[in-house]
Coordinates of C-alpha atoms in Angstrom, one line a residue:
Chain J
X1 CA 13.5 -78.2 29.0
X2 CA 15.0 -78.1 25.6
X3 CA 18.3 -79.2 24.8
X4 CA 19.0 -76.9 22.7
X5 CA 18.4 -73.5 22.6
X6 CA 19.4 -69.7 21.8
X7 CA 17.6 -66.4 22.8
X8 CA 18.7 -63.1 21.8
X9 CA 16.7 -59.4 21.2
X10 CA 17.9 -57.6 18.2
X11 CA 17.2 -53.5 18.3
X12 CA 15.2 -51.9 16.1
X13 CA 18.7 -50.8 14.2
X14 CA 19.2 -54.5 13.8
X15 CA 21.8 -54.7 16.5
X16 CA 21.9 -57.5 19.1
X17 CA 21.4 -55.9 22.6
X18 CA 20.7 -59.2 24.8
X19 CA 22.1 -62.7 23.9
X20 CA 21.6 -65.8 26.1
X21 CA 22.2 -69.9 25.6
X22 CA 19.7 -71.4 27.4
X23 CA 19.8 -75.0 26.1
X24 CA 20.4 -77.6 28.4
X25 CA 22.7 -79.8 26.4
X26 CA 26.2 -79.8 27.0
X27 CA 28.2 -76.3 24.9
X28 CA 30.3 -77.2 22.5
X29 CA 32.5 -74.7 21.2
X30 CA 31.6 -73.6 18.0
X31 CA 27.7 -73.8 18.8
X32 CA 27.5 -70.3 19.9
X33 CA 28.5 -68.8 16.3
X34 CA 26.4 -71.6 14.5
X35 CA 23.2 -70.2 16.7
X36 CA 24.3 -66.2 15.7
X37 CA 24.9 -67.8 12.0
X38 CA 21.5 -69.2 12.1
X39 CA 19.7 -66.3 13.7
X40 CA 21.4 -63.8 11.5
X41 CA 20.1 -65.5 8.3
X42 CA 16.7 -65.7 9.6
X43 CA 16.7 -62.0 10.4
X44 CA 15.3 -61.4 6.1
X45 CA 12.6 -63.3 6.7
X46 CA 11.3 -62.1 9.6
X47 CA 11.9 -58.3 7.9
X48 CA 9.3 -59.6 5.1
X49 CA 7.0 -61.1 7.8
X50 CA 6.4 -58.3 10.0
X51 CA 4.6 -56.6 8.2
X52 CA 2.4 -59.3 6.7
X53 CA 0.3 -59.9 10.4
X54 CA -1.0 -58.1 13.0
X55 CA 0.2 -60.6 15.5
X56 CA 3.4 -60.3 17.7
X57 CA 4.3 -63.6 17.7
X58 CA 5.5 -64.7 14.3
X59 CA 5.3 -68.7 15.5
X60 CA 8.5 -70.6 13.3
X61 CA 10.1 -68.5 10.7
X62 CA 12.9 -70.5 9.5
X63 CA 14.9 -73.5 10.0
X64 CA 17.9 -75.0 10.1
X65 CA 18.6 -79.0 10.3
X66 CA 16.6 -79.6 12.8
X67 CA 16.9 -75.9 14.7
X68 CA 13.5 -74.1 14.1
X69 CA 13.6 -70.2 14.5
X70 CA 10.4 -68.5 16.5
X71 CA 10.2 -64.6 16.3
X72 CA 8.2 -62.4 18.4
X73 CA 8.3 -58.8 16.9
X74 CA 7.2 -55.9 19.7
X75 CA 4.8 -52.6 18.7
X76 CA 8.8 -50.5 18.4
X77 CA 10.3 -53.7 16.3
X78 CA 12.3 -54.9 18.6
X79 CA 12.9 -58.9 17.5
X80 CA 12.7 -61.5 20.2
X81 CA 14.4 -64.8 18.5
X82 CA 14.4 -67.8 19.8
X83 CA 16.4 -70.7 18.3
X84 CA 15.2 -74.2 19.6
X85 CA 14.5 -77.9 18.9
X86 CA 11.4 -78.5 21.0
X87 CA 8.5 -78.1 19.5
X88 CA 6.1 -76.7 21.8
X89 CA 4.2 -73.7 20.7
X90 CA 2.7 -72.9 23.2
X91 CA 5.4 -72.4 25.6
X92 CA 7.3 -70.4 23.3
X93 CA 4.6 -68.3 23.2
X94 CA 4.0 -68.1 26.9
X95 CA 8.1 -67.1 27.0
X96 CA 7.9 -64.8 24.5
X97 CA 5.2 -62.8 26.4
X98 CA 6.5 -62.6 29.5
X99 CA 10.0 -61.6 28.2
X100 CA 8.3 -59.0 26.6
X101 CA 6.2 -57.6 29.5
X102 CA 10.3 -57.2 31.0
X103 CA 11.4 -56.2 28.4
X104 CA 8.8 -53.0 28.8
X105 CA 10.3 -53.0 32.6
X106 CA 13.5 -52.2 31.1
X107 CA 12.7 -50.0 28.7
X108 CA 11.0 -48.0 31.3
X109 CA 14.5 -47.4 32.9
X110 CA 15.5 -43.8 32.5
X111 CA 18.9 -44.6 32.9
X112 CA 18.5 -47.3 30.3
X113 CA 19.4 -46.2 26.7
X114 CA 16.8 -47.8 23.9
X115 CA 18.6 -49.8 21.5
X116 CA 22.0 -50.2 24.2
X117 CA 22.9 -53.5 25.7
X118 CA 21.0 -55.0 28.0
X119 CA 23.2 -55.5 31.4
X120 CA 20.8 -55.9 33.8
X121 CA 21.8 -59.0 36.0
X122 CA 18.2 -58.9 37.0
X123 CA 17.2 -59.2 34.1
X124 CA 19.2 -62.1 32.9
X125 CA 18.1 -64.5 35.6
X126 CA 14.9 -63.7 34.9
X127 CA 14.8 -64.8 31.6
X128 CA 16.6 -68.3 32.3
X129 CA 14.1 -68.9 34.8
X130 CA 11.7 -68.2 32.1
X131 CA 13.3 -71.0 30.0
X132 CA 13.7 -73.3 32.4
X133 CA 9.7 -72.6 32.2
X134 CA 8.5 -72.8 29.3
X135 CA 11.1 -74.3 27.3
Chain B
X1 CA 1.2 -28.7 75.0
X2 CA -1.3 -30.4 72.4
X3 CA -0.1 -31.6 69.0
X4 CA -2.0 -29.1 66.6
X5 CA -2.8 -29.6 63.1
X6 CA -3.5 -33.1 61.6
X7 CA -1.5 -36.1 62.1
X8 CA -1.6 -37.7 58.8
X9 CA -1.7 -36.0 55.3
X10 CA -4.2 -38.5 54.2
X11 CA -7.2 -35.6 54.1
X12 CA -5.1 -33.2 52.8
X13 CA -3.9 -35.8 50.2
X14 CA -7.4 -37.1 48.9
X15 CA -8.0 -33.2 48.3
X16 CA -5.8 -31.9 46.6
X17 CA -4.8 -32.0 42.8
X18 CA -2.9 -35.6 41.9
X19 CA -0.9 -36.5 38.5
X20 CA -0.4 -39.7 37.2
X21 CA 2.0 -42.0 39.2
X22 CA 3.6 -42.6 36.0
X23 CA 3.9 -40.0 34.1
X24 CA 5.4 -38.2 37.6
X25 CA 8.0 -41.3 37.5
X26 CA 9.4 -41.0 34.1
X27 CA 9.2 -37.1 34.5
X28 CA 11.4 -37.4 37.2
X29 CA 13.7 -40.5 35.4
X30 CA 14.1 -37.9 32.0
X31 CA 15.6 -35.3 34.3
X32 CA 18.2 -37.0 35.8
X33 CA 18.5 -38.7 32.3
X34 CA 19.1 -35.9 30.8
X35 CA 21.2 -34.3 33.6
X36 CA 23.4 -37.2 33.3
X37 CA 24.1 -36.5 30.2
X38 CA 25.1 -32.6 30.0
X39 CA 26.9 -32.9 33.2
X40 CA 28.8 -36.2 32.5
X41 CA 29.6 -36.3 36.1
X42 CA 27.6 -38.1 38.5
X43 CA 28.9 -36.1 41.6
X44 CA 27.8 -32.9 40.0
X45 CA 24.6 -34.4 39.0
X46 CA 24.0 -35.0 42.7
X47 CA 24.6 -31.3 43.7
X48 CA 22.5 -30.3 40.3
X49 CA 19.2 -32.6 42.0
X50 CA 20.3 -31.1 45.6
X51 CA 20.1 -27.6 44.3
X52 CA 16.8 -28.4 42.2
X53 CA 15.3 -30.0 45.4
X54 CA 16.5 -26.6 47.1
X55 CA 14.6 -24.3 45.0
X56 CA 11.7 -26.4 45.2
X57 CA 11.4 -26.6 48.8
X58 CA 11.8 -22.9 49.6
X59 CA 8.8 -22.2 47.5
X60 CA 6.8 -25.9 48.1
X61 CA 6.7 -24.8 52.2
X62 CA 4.8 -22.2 51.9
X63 CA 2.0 -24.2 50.0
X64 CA 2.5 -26.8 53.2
X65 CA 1.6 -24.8 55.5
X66 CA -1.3 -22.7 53.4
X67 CA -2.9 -26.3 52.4
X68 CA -2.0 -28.6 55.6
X69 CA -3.6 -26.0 58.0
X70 CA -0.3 -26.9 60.7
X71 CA 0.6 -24.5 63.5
X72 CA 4.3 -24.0 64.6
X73 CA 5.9 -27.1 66.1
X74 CA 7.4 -26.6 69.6
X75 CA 10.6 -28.6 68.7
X76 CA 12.7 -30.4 65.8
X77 CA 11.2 -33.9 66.7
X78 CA 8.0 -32.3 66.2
X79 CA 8.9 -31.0 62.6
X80 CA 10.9 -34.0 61.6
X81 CA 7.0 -35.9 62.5
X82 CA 5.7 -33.4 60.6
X83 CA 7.4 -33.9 57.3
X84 CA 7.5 -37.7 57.4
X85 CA 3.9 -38.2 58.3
X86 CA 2.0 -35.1 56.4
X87 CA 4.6 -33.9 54.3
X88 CA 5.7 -36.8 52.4
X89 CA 1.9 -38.0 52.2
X90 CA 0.7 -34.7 50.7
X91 CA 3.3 -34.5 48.0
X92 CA 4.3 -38.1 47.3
X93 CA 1.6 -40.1 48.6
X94 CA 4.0 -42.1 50.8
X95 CA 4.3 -41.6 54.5
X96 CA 7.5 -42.3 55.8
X97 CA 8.7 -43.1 59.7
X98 CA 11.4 -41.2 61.7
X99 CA 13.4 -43.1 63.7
X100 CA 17.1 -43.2 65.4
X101 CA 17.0 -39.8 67.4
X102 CA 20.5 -38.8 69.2
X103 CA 20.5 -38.0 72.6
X104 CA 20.1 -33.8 72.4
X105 CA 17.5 -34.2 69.8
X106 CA 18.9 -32.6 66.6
X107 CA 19.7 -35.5 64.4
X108 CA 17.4 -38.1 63.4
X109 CA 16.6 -40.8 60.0
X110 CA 13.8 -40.3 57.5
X111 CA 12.8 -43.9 56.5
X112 CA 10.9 -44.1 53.3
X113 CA 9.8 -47.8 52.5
X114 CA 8.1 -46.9 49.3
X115 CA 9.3 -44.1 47.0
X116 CA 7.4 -43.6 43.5
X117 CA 10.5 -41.8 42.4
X118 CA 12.3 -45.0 41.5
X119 CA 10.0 -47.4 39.7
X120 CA 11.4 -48.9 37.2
X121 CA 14.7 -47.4 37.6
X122 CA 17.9 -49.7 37.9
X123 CA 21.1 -48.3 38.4
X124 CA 23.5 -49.8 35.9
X125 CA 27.7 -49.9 36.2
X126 CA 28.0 -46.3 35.1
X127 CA 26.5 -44.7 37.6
X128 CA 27.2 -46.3 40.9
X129 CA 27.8 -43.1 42.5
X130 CA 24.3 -41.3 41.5
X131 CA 21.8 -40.6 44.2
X132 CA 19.1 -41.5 42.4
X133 CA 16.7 -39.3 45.0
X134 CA 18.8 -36.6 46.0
X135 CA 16.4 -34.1 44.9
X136 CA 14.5 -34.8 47.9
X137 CA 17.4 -34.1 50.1
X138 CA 16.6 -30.4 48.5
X139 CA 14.0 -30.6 49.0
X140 CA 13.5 -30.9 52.9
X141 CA 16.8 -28.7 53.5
X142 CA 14.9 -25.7 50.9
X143 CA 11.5 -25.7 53.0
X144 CA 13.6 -26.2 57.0
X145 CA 15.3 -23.1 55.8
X146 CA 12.3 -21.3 54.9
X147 CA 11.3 -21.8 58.6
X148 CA 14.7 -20.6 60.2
X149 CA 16.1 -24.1 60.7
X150 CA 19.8 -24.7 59.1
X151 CA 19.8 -28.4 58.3
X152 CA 22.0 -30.8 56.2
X153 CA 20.1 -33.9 54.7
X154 CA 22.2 -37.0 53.5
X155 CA 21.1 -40.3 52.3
X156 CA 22.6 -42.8 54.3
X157 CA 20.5 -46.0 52.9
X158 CA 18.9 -46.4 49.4
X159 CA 17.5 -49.2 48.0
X160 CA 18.7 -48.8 44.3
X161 CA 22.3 -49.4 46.2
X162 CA 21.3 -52.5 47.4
X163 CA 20.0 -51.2 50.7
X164 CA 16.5 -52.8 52.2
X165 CA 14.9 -49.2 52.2
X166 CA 15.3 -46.0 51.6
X167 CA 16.6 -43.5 54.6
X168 CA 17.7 -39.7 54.8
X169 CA 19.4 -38.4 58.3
X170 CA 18.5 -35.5 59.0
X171 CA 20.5 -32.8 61.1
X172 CA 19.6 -29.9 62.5
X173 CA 22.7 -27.7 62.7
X174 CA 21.3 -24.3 64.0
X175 CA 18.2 -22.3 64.2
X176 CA 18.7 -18.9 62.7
X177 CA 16.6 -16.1 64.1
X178 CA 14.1 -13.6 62.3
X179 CA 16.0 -10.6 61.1
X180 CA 14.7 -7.8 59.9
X181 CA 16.2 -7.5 55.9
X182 CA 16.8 -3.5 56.6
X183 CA 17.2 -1.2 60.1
X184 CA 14.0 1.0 61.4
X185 CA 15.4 4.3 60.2
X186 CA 16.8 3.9 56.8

């Protein structure tokens, strides 16, 4: 597992709707607001990318020190950003997929409002298990 | 007396006209969705679903018993058998058990295990109080009335509350004779 990393989804109207640390190192307090900082600034890029492949998963878009950024952009642009220092590809990719496919099992939610906040406890220990995976 | 009539819905069920699973989920989901959101209250949204659930059963019993080919049951255990094990496999695919009878007969527990109504729903904070179903309450309490039986259907276990499966209680609370709408000599 990585020691450190950052996952959020940004809507479509470029507002974040699910936010987790799922690094393993120990938190130090301003970490949090460096990781948004970071993710934030990396949100341009991956606005110019899009558009320039046909693939979801936009592999390492930016980085910072020695924090890489990985995007995965779904079909309604919906950003899945990952901040991390491990550099296994593969994995991300694997993550990034399968956060996806529950991503779709929320969307699917009537009661669930596209582009809201994701509050789903379900949801949120699925996808730390899913780091603990892959990361 | 012989049961008449078929025991399970499955024949009637691989004849008859079927829509996609999905498309019949998320039907459903942008109902109560959009209910949700002109009422604003979740208890009134529960008597909104009851009430649709109503109006569809008064008119969906007379296809039952046109397409499922079933005579008159003698008794209520009878009918309660009927719904769970052709009526919820002719119109939702699932068959459902009855169980917990009370000693004279008129009270008894629907237990759905699988319900196509709520994939992929999750009920968040907000609405803790919906009855994500309810329309199926309606529904049985529209089509028993249809057939002179006054009943009253509550959910007393569903799964999106945390529950293991899904279970309606039935009670019969009287059977209302035939009358004729107007007298002989008017």
């Amino acid at each position: 597992m990585a020691n450190t990393a950052c996952f959020i989804i940004v809507g479509r109207n470029d507002i974040p709707i699910y936010e987790a640390e799922v690094g393993s190192a120990a938190k130090r307090e301003d970490a949090a607001q460096l990781h948004q900082f970071i993710l934030h600034a990396a949100l341009d890029v991956v606005q110019d990318l899009a558009w320039t492949t046909s693939a979801m998963f936009l592999k390492s878009v930016d980085r910072f020190n020695d924090l890489v950024v990985s995007v995965y952009v779904t079909a309604g642009h919906t950003r899945l950003m990952l901040l991390h220092d491990s550099r296994n590809e593969d994995g991300i990719k694997s993550f990034f997929q399968e956060v996806h496919e529950l991503y779709i099992k929320i969307l699917l939610n009537p009661l669930y409002l596209p582009g809201s906040r994701i509050s789903s406890s379900h949801f949120d220990t699925k996808v730390r298990a899913l780091a603990r995976k892959y990361l | 007396m012989a049961p008449v009539g078929p025991r399970s819905g499955d024949a009637i069920f691989s004849s008859i006209d079927r829509v996609n699973a999905e498309l019949f989920t998320l039907t459903y989901g942008a109902i109560v969705r959009q209910l949700l959101t002109d009422l604003e209250d979740v208890d009134e949204v529960n008597k909104q679903l009851d009430q649709m659930g109503y109006n569809i059963g008064i008119r969906l019993i007379d296809e039952f018993l046109a397409k499922s080919g079933v005579s008159r049951c003698v008794d209520f255990k009878e009918t309660a058998e009927m719904i769970a094990k052709v009526g919820f496999k002719m119109f939702l695919g699932v068959t459902a058990s009855v169980s917990s009878w009370d000693a004279d007969g008129t009270c008894c527990s629907i237990i759905l295990e699988d319900n196509p109504l709520v994939d992929f729903v999750e009920l968040p904070d907000t609405c803790q109080g919906l009855y994500y179903c309810n329309v199926l309450s309606g529904v049985i309490r529209g089509a028993l009335e249809m057939v002179s039986m006054k009943t009253e259907v509550t959910w007393t276990r569903d799964a999106l509350r945390g529950d293991d499966a899904y279970e309606l209680q039935v009670k019969l609370l009287k059977q209302v004779a035939e009358e004729y709408p107007y007298k002989d000599d008017e």
